[in-house]
Structure formats: structure tokens, C-alpha cells
PDB file of C-alpha atoms in Angstrom:
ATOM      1  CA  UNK A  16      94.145  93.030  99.244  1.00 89.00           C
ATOM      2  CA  UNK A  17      95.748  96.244 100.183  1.00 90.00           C
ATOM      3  CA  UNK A  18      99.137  96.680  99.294  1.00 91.00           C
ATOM      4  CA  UNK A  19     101.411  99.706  99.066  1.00 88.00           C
ATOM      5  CA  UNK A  20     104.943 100.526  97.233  1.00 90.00           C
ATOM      6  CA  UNK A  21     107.544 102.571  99.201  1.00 85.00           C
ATOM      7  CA  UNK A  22     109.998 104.463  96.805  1.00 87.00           C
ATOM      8  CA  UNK A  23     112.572 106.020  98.981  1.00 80.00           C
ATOM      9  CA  UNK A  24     115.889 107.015  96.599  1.00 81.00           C
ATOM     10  CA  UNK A  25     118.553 108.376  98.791  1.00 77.00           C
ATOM     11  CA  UNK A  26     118.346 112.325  99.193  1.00 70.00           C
ATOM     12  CA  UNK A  27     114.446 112.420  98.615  1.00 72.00           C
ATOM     13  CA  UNK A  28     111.702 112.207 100.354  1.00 74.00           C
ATOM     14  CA  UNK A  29     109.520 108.686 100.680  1.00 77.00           C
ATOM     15  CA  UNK A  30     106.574 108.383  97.543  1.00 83.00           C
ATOM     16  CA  UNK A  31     104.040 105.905  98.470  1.00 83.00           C
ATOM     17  CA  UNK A  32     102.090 104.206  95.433  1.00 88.00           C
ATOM     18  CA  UNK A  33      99.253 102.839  97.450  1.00 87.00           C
ATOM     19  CA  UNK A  34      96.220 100.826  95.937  1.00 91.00           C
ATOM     20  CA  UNK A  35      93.153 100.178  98.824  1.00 90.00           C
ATOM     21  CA  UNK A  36      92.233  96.759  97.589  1.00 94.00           C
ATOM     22  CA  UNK A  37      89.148  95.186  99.526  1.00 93.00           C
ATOM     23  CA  UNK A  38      90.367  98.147 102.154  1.00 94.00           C
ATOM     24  CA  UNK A  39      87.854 100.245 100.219  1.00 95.00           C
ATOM     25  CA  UNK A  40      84.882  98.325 101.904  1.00 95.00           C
ATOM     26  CA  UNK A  41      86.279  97.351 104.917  1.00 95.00           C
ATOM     27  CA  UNK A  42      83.724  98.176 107.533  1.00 95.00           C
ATOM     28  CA  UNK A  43      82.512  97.776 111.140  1.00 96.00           C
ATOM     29  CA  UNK A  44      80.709  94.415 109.959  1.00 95.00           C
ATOM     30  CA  UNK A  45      83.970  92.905 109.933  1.00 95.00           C
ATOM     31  CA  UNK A  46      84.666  93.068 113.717  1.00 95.00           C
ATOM     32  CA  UNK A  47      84.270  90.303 115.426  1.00 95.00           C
ATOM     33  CA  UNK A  48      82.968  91.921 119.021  1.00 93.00           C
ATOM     34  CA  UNK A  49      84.361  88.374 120.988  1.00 95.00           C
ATOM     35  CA  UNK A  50      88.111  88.612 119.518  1.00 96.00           C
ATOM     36  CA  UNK A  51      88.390  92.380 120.332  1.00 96.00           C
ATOM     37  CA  UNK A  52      87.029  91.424 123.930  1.00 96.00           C
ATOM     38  CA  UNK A  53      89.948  89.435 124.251  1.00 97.00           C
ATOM     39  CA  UNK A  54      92.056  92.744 123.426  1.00 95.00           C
ATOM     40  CA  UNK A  55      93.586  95.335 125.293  1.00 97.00           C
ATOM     41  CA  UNK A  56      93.993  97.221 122.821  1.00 98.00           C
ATOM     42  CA  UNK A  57      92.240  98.485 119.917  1.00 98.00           C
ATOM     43  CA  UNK A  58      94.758 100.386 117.376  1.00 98.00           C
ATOM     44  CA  UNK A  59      93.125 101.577 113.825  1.00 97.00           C
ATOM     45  CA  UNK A  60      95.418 103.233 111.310  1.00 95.00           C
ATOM     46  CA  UNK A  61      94.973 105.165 107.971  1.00 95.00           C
ATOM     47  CA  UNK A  62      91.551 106.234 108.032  1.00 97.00           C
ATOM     48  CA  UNK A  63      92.192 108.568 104.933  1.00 96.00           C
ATOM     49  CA  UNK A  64      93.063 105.391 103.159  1.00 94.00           C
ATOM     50  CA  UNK A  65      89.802 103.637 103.505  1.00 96.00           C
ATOM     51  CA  UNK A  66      86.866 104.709 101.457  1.00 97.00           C
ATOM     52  CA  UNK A  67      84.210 103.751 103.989  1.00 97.00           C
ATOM     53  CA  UNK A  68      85.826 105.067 106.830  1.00 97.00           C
ATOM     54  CA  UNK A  69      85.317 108.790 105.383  1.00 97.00           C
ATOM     55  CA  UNK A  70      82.463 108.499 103.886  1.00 96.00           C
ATOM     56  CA  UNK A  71      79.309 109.562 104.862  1.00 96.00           C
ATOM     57  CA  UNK A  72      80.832 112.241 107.276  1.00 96.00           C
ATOM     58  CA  UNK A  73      82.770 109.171 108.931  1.00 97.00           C
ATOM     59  CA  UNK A  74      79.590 107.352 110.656  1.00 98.00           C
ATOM     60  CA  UNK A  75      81.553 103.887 109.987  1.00 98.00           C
ATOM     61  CA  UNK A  76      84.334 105.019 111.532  1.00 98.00           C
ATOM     62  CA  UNK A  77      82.763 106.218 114.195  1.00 98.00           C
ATOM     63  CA  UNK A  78      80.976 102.817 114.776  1.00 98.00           C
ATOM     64  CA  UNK A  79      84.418 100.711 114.625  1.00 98.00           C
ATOM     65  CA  UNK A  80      85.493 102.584 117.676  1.00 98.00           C
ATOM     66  CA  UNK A  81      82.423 102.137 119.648  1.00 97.00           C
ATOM     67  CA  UNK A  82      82.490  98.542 118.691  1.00 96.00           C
ATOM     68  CA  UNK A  83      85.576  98.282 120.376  1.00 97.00           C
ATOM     69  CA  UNK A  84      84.637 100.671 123.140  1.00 96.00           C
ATOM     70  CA  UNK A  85      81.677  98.427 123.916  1.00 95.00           C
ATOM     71  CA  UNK A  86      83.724  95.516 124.005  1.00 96.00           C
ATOM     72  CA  UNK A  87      86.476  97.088 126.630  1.00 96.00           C
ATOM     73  CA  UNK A  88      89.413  97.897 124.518  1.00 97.00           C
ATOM     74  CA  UNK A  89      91.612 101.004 125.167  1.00 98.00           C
ATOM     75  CA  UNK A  90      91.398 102.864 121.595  1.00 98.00           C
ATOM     76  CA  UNK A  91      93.855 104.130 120.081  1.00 98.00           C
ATOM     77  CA  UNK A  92      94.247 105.512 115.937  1.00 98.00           C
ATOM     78  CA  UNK A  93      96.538 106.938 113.649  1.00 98.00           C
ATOM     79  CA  UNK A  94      95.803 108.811 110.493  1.00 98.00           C
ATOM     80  CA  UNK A  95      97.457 109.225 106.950  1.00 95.00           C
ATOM     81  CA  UNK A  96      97.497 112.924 104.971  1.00 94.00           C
ATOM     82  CA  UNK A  97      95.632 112.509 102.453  1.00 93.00           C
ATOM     83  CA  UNK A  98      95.601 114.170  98.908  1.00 92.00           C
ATOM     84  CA  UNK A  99      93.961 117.145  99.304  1.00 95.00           C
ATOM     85  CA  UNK A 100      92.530 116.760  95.776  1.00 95.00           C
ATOM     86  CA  UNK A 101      91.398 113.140  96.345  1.00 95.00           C
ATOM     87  CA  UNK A 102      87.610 111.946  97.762  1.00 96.00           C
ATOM     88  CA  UNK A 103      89.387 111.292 101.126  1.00 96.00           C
ATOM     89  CA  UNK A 104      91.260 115.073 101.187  1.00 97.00           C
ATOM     90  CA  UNK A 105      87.945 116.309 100.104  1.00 97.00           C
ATOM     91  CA  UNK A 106      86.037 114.750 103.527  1.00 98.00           C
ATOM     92  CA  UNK A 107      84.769 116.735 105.925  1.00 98.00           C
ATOM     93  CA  UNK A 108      87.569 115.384 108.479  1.00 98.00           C
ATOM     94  CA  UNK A 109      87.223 118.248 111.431  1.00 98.00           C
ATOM     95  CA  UNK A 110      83.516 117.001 111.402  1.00 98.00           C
ATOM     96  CA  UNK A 111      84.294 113.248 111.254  1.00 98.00           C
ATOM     97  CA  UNK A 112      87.292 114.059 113.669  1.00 98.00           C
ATOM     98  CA  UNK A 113      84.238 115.554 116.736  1.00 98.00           C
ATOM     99  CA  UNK A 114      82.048 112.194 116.011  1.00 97.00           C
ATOM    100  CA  UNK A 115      85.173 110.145 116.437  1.00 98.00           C
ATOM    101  CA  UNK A 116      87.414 111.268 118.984  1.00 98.00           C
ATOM    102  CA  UNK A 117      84.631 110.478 122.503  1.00 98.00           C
ATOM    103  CA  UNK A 118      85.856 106.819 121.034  1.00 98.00           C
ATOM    104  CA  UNK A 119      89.260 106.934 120.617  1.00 98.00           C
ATOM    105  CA  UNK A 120      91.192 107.106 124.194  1.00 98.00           C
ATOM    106  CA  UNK A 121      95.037 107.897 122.564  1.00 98.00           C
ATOM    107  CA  UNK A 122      95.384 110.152 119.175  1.00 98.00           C
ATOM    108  CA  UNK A 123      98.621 109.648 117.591  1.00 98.00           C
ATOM    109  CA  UNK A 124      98.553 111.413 114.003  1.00 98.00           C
ATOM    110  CA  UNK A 125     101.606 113.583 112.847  1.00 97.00           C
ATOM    111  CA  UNK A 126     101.367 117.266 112.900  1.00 98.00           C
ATOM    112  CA  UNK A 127     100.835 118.205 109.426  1.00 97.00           C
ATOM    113  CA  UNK A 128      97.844 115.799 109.291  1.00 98.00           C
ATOM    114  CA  UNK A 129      96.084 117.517 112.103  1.00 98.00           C
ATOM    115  CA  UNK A 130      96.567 120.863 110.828  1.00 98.00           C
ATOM    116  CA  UNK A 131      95.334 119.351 107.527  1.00 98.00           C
ATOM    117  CA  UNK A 132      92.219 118.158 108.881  1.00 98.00           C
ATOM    118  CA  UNK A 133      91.540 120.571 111.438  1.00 98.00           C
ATOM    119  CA  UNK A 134      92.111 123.667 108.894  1.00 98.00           C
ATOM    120  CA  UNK A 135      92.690 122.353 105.661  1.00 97.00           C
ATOM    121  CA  UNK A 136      92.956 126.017 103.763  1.00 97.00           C
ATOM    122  CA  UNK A 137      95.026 127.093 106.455  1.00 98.00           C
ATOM    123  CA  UNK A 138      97.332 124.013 105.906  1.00 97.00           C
ATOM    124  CA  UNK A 139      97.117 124.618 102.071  1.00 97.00           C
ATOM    125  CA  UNK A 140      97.305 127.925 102.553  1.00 97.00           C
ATOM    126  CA  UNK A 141     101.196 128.076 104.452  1.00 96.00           C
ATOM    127  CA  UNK A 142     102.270 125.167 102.421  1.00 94.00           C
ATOM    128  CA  UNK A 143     101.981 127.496  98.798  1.00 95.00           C
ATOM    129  CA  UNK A 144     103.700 129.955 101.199  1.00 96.00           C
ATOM    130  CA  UNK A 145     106.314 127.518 101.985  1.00 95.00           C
ATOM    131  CA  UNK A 146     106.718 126.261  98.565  1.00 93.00           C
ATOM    132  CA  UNK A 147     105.484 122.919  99.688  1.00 89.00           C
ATOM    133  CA  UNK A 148     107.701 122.059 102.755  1.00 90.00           C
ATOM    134  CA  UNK A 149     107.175 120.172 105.474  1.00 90.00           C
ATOM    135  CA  UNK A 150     105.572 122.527 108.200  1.00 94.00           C
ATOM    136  CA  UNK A 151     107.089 119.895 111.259  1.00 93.00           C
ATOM    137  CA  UNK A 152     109.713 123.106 111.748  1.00 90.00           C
ATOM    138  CA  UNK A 153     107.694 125.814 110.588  1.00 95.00           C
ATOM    139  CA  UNK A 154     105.252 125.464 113.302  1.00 96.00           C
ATOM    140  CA  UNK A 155     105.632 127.001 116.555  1.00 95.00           C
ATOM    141  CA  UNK A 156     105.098 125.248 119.666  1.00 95.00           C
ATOM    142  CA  UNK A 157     101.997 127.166 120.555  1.00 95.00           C
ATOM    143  CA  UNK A 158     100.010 126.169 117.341  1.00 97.00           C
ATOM    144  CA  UNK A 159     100.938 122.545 118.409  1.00 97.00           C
ATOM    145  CA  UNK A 160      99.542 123.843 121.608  1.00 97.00           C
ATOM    146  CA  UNK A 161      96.415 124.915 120.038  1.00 98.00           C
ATOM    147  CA  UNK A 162      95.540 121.696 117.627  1.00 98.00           C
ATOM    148  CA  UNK A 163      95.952 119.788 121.100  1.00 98.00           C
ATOM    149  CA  UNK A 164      93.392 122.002 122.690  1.00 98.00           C
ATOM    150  CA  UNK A 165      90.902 121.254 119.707  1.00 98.00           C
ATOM    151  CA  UNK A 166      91.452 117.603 119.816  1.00 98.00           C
ATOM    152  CA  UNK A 167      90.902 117.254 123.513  1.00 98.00           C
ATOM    153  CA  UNK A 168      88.158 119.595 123.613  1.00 98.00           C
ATOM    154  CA  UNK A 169      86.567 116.914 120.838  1.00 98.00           C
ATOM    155  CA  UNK A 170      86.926 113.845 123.628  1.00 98.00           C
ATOM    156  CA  UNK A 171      89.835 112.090 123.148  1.00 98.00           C
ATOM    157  CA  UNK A 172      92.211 111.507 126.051  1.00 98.00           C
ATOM    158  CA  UNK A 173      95.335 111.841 125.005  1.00 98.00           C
ATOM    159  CA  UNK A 174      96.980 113.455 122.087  1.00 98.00           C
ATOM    160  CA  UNK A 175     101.267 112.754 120.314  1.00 98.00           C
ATOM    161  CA  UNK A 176     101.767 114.986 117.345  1.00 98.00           C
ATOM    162  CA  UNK A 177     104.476 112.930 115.610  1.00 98.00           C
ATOM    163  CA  UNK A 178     106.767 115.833 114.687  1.00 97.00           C
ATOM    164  CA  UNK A 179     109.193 113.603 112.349  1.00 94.00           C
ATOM    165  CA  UNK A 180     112.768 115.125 113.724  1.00 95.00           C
ATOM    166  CA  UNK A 181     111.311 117.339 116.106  1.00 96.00           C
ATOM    167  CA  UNK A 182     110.139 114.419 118.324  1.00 97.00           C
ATOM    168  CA  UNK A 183     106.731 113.830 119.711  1.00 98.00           C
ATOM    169  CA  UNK A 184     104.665 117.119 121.246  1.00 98.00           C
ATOM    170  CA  UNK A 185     101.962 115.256 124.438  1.00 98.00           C
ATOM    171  CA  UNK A 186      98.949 116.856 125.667  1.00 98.00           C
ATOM    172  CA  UNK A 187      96.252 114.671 128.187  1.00 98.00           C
ATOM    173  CA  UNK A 188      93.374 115.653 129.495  1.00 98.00           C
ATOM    174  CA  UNK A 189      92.748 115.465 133.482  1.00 97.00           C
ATOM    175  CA  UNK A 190      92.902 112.995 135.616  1.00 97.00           C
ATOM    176  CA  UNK A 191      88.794 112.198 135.413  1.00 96.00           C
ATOM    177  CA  UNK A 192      89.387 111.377 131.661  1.00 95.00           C
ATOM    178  CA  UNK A 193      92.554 109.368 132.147  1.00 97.00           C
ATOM    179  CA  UNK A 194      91.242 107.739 134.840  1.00 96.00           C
ATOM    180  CA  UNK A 195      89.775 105.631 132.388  1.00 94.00           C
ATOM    181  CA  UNK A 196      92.520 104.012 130.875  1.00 96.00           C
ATOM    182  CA  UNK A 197      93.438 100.745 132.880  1.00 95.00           C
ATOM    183  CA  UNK A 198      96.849  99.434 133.746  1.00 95.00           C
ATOM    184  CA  UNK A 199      98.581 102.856 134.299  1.00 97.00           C
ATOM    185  CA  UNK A 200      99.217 105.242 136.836  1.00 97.00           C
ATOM    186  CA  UNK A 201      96.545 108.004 136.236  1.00 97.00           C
ATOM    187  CA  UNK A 202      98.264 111.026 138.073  1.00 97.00           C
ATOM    188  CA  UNK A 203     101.280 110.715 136.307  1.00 98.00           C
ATOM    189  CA  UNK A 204      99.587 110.090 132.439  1.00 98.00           C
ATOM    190  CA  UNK A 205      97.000 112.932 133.765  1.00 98.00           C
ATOM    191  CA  UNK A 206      96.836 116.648 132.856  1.00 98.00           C
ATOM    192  CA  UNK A 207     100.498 116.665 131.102  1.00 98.00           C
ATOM    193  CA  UNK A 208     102.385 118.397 128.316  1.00 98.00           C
ATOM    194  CA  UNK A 209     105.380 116.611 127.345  1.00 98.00           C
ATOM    195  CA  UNK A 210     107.875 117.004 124.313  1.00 98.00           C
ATOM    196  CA  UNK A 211     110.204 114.337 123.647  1.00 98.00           C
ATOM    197  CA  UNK A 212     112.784 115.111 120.915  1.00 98.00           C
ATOM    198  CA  UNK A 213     113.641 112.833 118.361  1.00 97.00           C
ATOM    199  CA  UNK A 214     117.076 110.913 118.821  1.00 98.00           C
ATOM    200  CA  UNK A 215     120.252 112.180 116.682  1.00 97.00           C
ATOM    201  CA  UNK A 216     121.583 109.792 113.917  1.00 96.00           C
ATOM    202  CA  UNK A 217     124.409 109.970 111.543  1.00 93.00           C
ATOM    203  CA  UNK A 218     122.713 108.688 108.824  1.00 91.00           C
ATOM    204  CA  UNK A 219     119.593 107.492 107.589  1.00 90.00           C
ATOM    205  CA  UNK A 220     118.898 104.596 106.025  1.00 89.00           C
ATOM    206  CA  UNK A 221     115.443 105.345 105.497  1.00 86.00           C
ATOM    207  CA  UNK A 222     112.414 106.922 107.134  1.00 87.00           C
ATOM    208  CA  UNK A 223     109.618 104.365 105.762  1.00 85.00           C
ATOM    209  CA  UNK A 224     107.804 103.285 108.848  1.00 91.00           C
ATOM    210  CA  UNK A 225     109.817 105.087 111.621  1.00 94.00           C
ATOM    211  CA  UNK A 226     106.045 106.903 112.594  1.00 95.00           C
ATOM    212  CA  UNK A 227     104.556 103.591 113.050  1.00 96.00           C
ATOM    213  CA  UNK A 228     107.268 102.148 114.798  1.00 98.00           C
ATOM    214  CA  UNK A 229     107.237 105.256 117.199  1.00 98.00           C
ATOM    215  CA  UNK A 230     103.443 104.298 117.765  1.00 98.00           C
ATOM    216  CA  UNK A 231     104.355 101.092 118.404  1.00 98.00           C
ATOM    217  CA  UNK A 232     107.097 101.859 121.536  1.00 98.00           C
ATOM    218  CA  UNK A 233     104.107 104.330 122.483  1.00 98.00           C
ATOM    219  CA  UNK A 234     101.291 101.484 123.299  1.00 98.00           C
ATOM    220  CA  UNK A 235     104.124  98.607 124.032  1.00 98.00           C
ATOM    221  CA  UNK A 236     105.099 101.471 127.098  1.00 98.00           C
ATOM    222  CA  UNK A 237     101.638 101.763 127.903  1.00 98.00           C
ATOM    223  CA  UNK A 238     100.506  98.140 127.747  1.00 98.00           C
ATOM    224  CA  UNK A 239     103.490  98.011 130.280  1.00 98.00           C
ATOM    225  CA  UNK A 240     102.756 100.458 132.311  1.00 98.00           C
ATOM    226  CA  UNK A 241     105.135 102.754 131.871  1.00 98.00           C
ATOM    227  CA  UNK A 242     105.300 106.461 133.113  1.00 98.00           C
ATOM    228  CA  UNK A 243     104.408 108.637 130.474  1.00 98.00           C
ATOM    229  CA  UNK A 244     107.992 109.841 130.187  1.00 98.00           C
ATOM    230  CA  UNK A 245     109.343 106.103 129.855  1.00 98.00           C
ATOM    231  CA  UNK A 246     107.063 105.777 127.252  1.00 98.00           C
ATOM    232  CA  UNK A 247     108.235 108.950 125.560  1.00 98.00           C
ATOM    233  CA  UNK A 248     111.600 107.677 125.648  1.00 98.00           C
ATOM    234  CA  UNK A 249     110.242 104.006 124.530  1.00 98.00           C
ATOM    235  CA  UNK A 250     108.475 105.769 121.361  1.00 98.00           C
ATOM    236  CA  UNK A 251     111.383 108.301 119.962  1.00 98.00           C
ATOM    237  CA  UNK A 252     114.156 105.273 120.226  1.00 98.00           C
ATOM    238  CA  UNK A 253     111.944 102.816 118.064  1.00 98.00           C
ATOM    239  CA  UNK A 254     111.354 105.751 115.563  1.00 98.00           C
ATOM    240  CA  UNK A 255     115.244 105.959 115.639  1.00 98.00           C
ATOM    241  CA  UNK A 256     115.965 102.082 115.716  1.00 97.00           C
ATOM    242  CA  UNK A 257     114.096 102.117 112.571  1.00 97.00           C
ATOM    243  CA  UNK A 258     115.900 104.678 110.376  1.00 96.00           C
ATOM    244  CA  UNK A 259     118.942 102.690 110.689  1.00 95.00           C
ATOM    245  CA  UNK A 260     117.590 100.349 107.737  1.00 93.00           C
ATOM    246  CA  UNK A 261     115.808 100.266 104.597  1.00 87.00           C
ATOM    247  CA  UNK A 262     112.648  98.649 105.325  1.00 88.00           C
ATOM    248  CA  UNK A 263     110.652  98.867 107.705  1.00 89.00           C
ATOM    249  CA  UNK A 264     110.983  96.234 110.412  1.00 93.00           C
ATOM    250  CA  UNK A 265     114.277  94.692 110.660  1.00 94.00           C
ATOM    251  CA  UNK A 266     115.796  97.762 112.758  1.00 96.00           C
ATOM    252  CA  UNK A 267     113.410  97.115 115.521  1.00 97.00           C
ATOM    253  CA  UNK A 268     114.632  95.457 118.882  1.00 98.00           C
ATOM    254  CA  UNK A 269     113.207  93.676 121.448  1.00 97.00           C
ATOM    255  CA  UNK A 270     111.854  95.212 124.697  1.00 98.00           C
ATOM    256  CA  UNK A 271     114.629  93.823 126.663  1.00 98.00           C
ATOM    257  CA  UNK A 272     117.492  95.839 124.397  1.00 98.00           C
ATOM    258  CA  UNK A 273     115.156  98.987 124.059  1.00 98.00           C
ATOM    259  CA  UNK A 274     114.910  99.135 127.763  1.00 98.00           C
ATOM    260  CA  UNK A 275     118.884  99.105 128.136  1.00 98.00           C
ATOM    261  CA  UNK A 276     118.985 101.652 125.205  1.00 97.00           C
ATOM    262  CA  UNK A 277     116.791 104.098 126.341  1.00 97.00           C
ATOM    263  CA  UNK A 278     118.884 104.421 129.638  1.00 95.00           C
ATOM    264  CA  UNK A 279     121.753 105.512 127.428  1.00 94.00           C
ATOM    265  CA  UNK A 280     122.558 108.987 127.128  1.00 92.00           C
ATOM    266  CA  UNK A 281     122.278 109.428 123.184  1.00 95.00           C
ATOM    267  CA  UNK A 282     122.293 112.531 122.057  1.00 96.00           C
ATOM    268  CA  UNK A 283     119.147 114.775 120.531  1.00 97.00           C
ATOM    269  CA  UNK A 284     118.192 116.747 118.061  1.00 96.00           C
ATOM    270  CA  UNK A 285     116.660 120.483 118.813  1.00 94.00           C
ATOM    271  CA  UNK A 286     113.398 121.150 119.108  1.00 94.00           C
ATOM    272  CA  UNK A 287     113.280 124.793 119.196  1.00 90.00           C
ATOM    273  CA  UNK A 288     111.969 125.132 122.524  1.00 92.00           C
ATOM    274  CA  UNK A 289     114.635 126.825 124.047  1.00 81.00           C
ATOM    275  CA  UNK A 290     113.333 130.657 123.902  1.00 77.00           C
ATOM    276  CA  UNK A 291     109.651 129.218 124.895  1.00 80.00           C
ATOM    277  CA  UNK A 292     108.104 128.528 128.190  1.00 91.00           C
ATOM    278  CA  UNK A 293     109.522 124.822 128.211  1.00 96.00           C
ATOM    279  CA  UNK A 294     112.146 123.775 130.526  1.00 95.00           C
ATOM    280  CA  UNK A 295     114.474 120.397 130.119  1.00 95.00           C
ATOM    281  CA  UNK A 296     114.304 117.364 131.962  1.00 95.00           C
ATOM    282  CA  UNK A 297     117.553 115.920 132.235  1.00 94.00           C
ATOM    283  CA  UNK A 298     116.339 112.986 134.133  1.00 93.00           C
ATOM    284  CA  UNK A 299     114.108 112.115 131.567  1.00 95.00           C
ATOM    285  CA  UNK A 300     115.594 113.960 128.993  1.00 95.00           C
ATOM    286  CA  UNK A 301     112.653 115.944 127.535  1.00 96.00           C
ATOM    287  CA  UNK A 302     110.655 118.775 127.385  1.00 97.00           C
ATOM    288  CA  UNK A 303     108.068 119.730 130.206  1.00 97.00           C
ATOM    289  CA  UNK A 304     105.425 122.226 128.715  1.00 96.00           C
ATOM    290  CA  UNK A 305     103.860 125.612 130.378  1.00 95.00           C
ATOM    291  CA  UNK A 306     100.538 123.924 130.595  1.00 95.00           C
ATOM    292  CA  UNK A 307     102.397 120.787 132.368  1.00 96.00           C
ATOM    293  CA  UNK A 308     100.193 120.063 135.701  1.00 92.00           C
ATOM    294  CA  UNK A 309     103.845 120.023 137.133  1.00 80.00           C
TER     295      UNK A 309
END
């Protein structure tokens, strides 16, 4: 089976020594259609990370999410960046990416993996410039404006850029689109640009898993249904429960604690946002974007 080693010395950023396993030829033959019916929701991660999902421009991944389409899930995925000199870096992602995304309700990849796989020489391009940096910072808001556009425009719902310690950037599409997703209230999930910042911390522990654990306050707020804001608030303070510790689960709490956390007034880091068109929320205590329908 799959398994993957997280090496994560203090001062330096996380290497992952990752081996597929039976991952490789996972495929949609192994749903089951009847247990996903059962679902609510349908979450797929790491696409990059499994051969036959990018293969064959990704047609397999493509028939996963309709599998659980058909059988009534809300979809939701999150993707991995992969090594650009790799079989999966070398996949035609913005083309798997438009076959995809009419399947997949909520996108929740970080930043630098959409810019990877929406312009990969672009991406390769500023990160020689940048002598391999992160670009989270190095982005301004309006090209995290414009990867949203593209995304949407390709049929998915809803769109969070993970943005590591500049928060999560939200774009959804209108309210015919969002319409679609059960349990919440449309209007308010509807037509919205959001920008929650990430929470301050003295130190960290350790970042291994703090994206997924975001993702996971994300679609516990929405399986509640939360406002989107709440569920801003719900994904940002698990991503910052779980830098407190080494690994990656024991930071987490419950929903009961989260809830009483999240209506503390801890502080936040900066965004940048300040000299944009974005003005702060200090009821909800985060960013509300130009293209906001508010």
C-alpha cells in the first residue's frame, strides 16, 4: 500500500519521500456506487500522486467523479504539486483540469499548484526568478483572482486557494450553480469572494498536514451548514490547531472546542490586502473581495 515519509527538521521546509504502492492502479473500478450513495460527501485527494488518475489526459479521473456524481455525493478534491520533471508534472493537467472540474462541486488545491497546472512555464518560469521560493507571497491578489476565474469558468462551483500563511483566497460561482449543493444556504455560499487569513502562532511545531486539516474544518462547516464565513473561520483554526504538534493529527479538536475557539478573538497574520480593493470584516474577521456579490 501507499505510504509516505514526512521529514520536517526544525528551520526547513517539510520533504516528503512518497512511494504510490497499489495507488498506482487505483481506479474508478474500485468504487463501490451503493457505499458512496450512502455518502454526502465525496472528497478525492492527490491526483498527481496516482498514476491512473493522470494518465490518459485524466479520463479515469474524470470517471471517479461522475461515479460519485451519479450516485448523489457533493464532490469535492484536493491536489498535490507534482515534480515538474516526473510523468505526473509532465501531464497535461489544464486539459485534465476542463474534463474534471463539471464533476467536482468544491476545489480546494493550494495556490502554487493551480498556477502549476494552469501555466506550468509560467509557474517555472517566476520560481527560477525567485530562486525557488514559495510564490504564496509573491502573488498578488488579482492573479489569485484570475486562476479563480479559470477554474470556475471550467465548471466547478466553488474554488479555496490554500495560501499556507496567507490564509484561504474563496471564489463561487452564482447562485444557479450553488444552488446545487444541498444542506446550505445558497445566497449566502453564492456569488462570493472571501479571504480568510491564516491565524498567528508563536511557534510551529510543524506544518505536515495543516492543508488537509484546513480542508477538513472546510467540509465539517459545510456538512453543518455553516455560513460560508463560519466555515472560513472553521478551516484557518484547524490549519492552526494543527501546527501546534509534530504529526499530523493529535492537534486537532473536536467540533464542540473549535466552535468556542473560533469565537475567540486570536490574532492574524497579514495578508497584504490592505492597499487592494478588499475591505475587513471585523464581525467575521476576514477579507470581503471587489468581486464580492456584497
Amino acid at each position: 500500500s501507499s505510504y509516505t515519509v514526512v521529514v520536517a527538521p526544525p528551520g526547513v521546509d517539510r520533504v516528503f519521500l512518497h512511494s504510490p504502492g497499489t495507488n498506482d492502479t487505483f481506479g474508478p473500478d474500485d468504487l463501490d456506487a451503493a457505499l458512496v450513495r450512502q455518502c454526502r460527501l465525496f472528497h478525492f485527494g492527490y491526483p498527481p500522486l496516482m498514476r491512473r488518475m493522470f494518465e490518459d489526459d485524466g479520463d479515469n479521473l474524470c470517471e471517479v467523479f461522475k461515479v460519485a456524481k451519479g450516485a448523489g455525493a457533493t464532490t469535492s478534491c484536493d491536489m498535490a504539486l507534482p515534480d515538474p520533471e516526473s510523468p505526473a508534472g509532465k501531464a497535461k493537467w489544464r486539459r485534465i483540469l476542463e474534463k474534471c472540474l463539471p464533476y467536482i462541486d468544491l476545489f480546494l488545491p493550494s495556490v502554487e499548484e493551480v498556477f502549476y497546472m494552469l501555466h506550468p512555464r509560467d509557474f517555472l518560469n517566476w520560481k527560477a526568478e525567485h530562486g525557488g521560493a514559495e510564490l504564496i507571497d509573491i502573488l498578488s491578489p488579482r492573479e489569485y483572482q484570475g486562476f479563480a476565474d479559470e477554474l470556475l469558468a471550467m465548471g466547478t462551483r466553488l474554488v479555496a486557494l490554500k495560501a499556507g500563511s496567507r490564509g484561504v483566497y474563496v471564489r463561487s460561482g452564482a447562485l444557479e450553480q450553488v444552488k446545487a449543493l444541498p444542506g446550505i444556504d445558497a445566497a449566502n455560499w453564492a456569488s462570493r469572494e472571501l479571504w480568510a487569513p491564516a491565524l498567528a502562532i508563536d511557534s510551529i511545531a510543524s506544518a505536515t498536514g495543516s492543508g488537509d486539516s484546513a480542508i477538513a474544518g472546510f467540509l465539517t462547516a459545510y456538512l453543518n451548514g455553516e455560513t460560508l464565513e463560519r466555515t472560513l473561520r472553521y478551516a484557518t483554526c484547524l490549519g492552526w490547531q494543527n501546527l501546534h504538534e509534530l504529526d499530523a493529527l493529535s492537534g486537532i479538536k473536536d467540533w464542540t472546542t473549535t466552535t468556542k475557539m473560533i469565537a475567540q478573538d486570536i490574532p492574524v497574520l497579514d495578508t497584504g490586502l490592505a492597499e487592494e480593493q478588499w475591505r475587513w470584516s471585523a464581525a467575521d474577521r476576514l477579507w470581503t473581495g471587489p468581486r464580492d456579490r456584497s
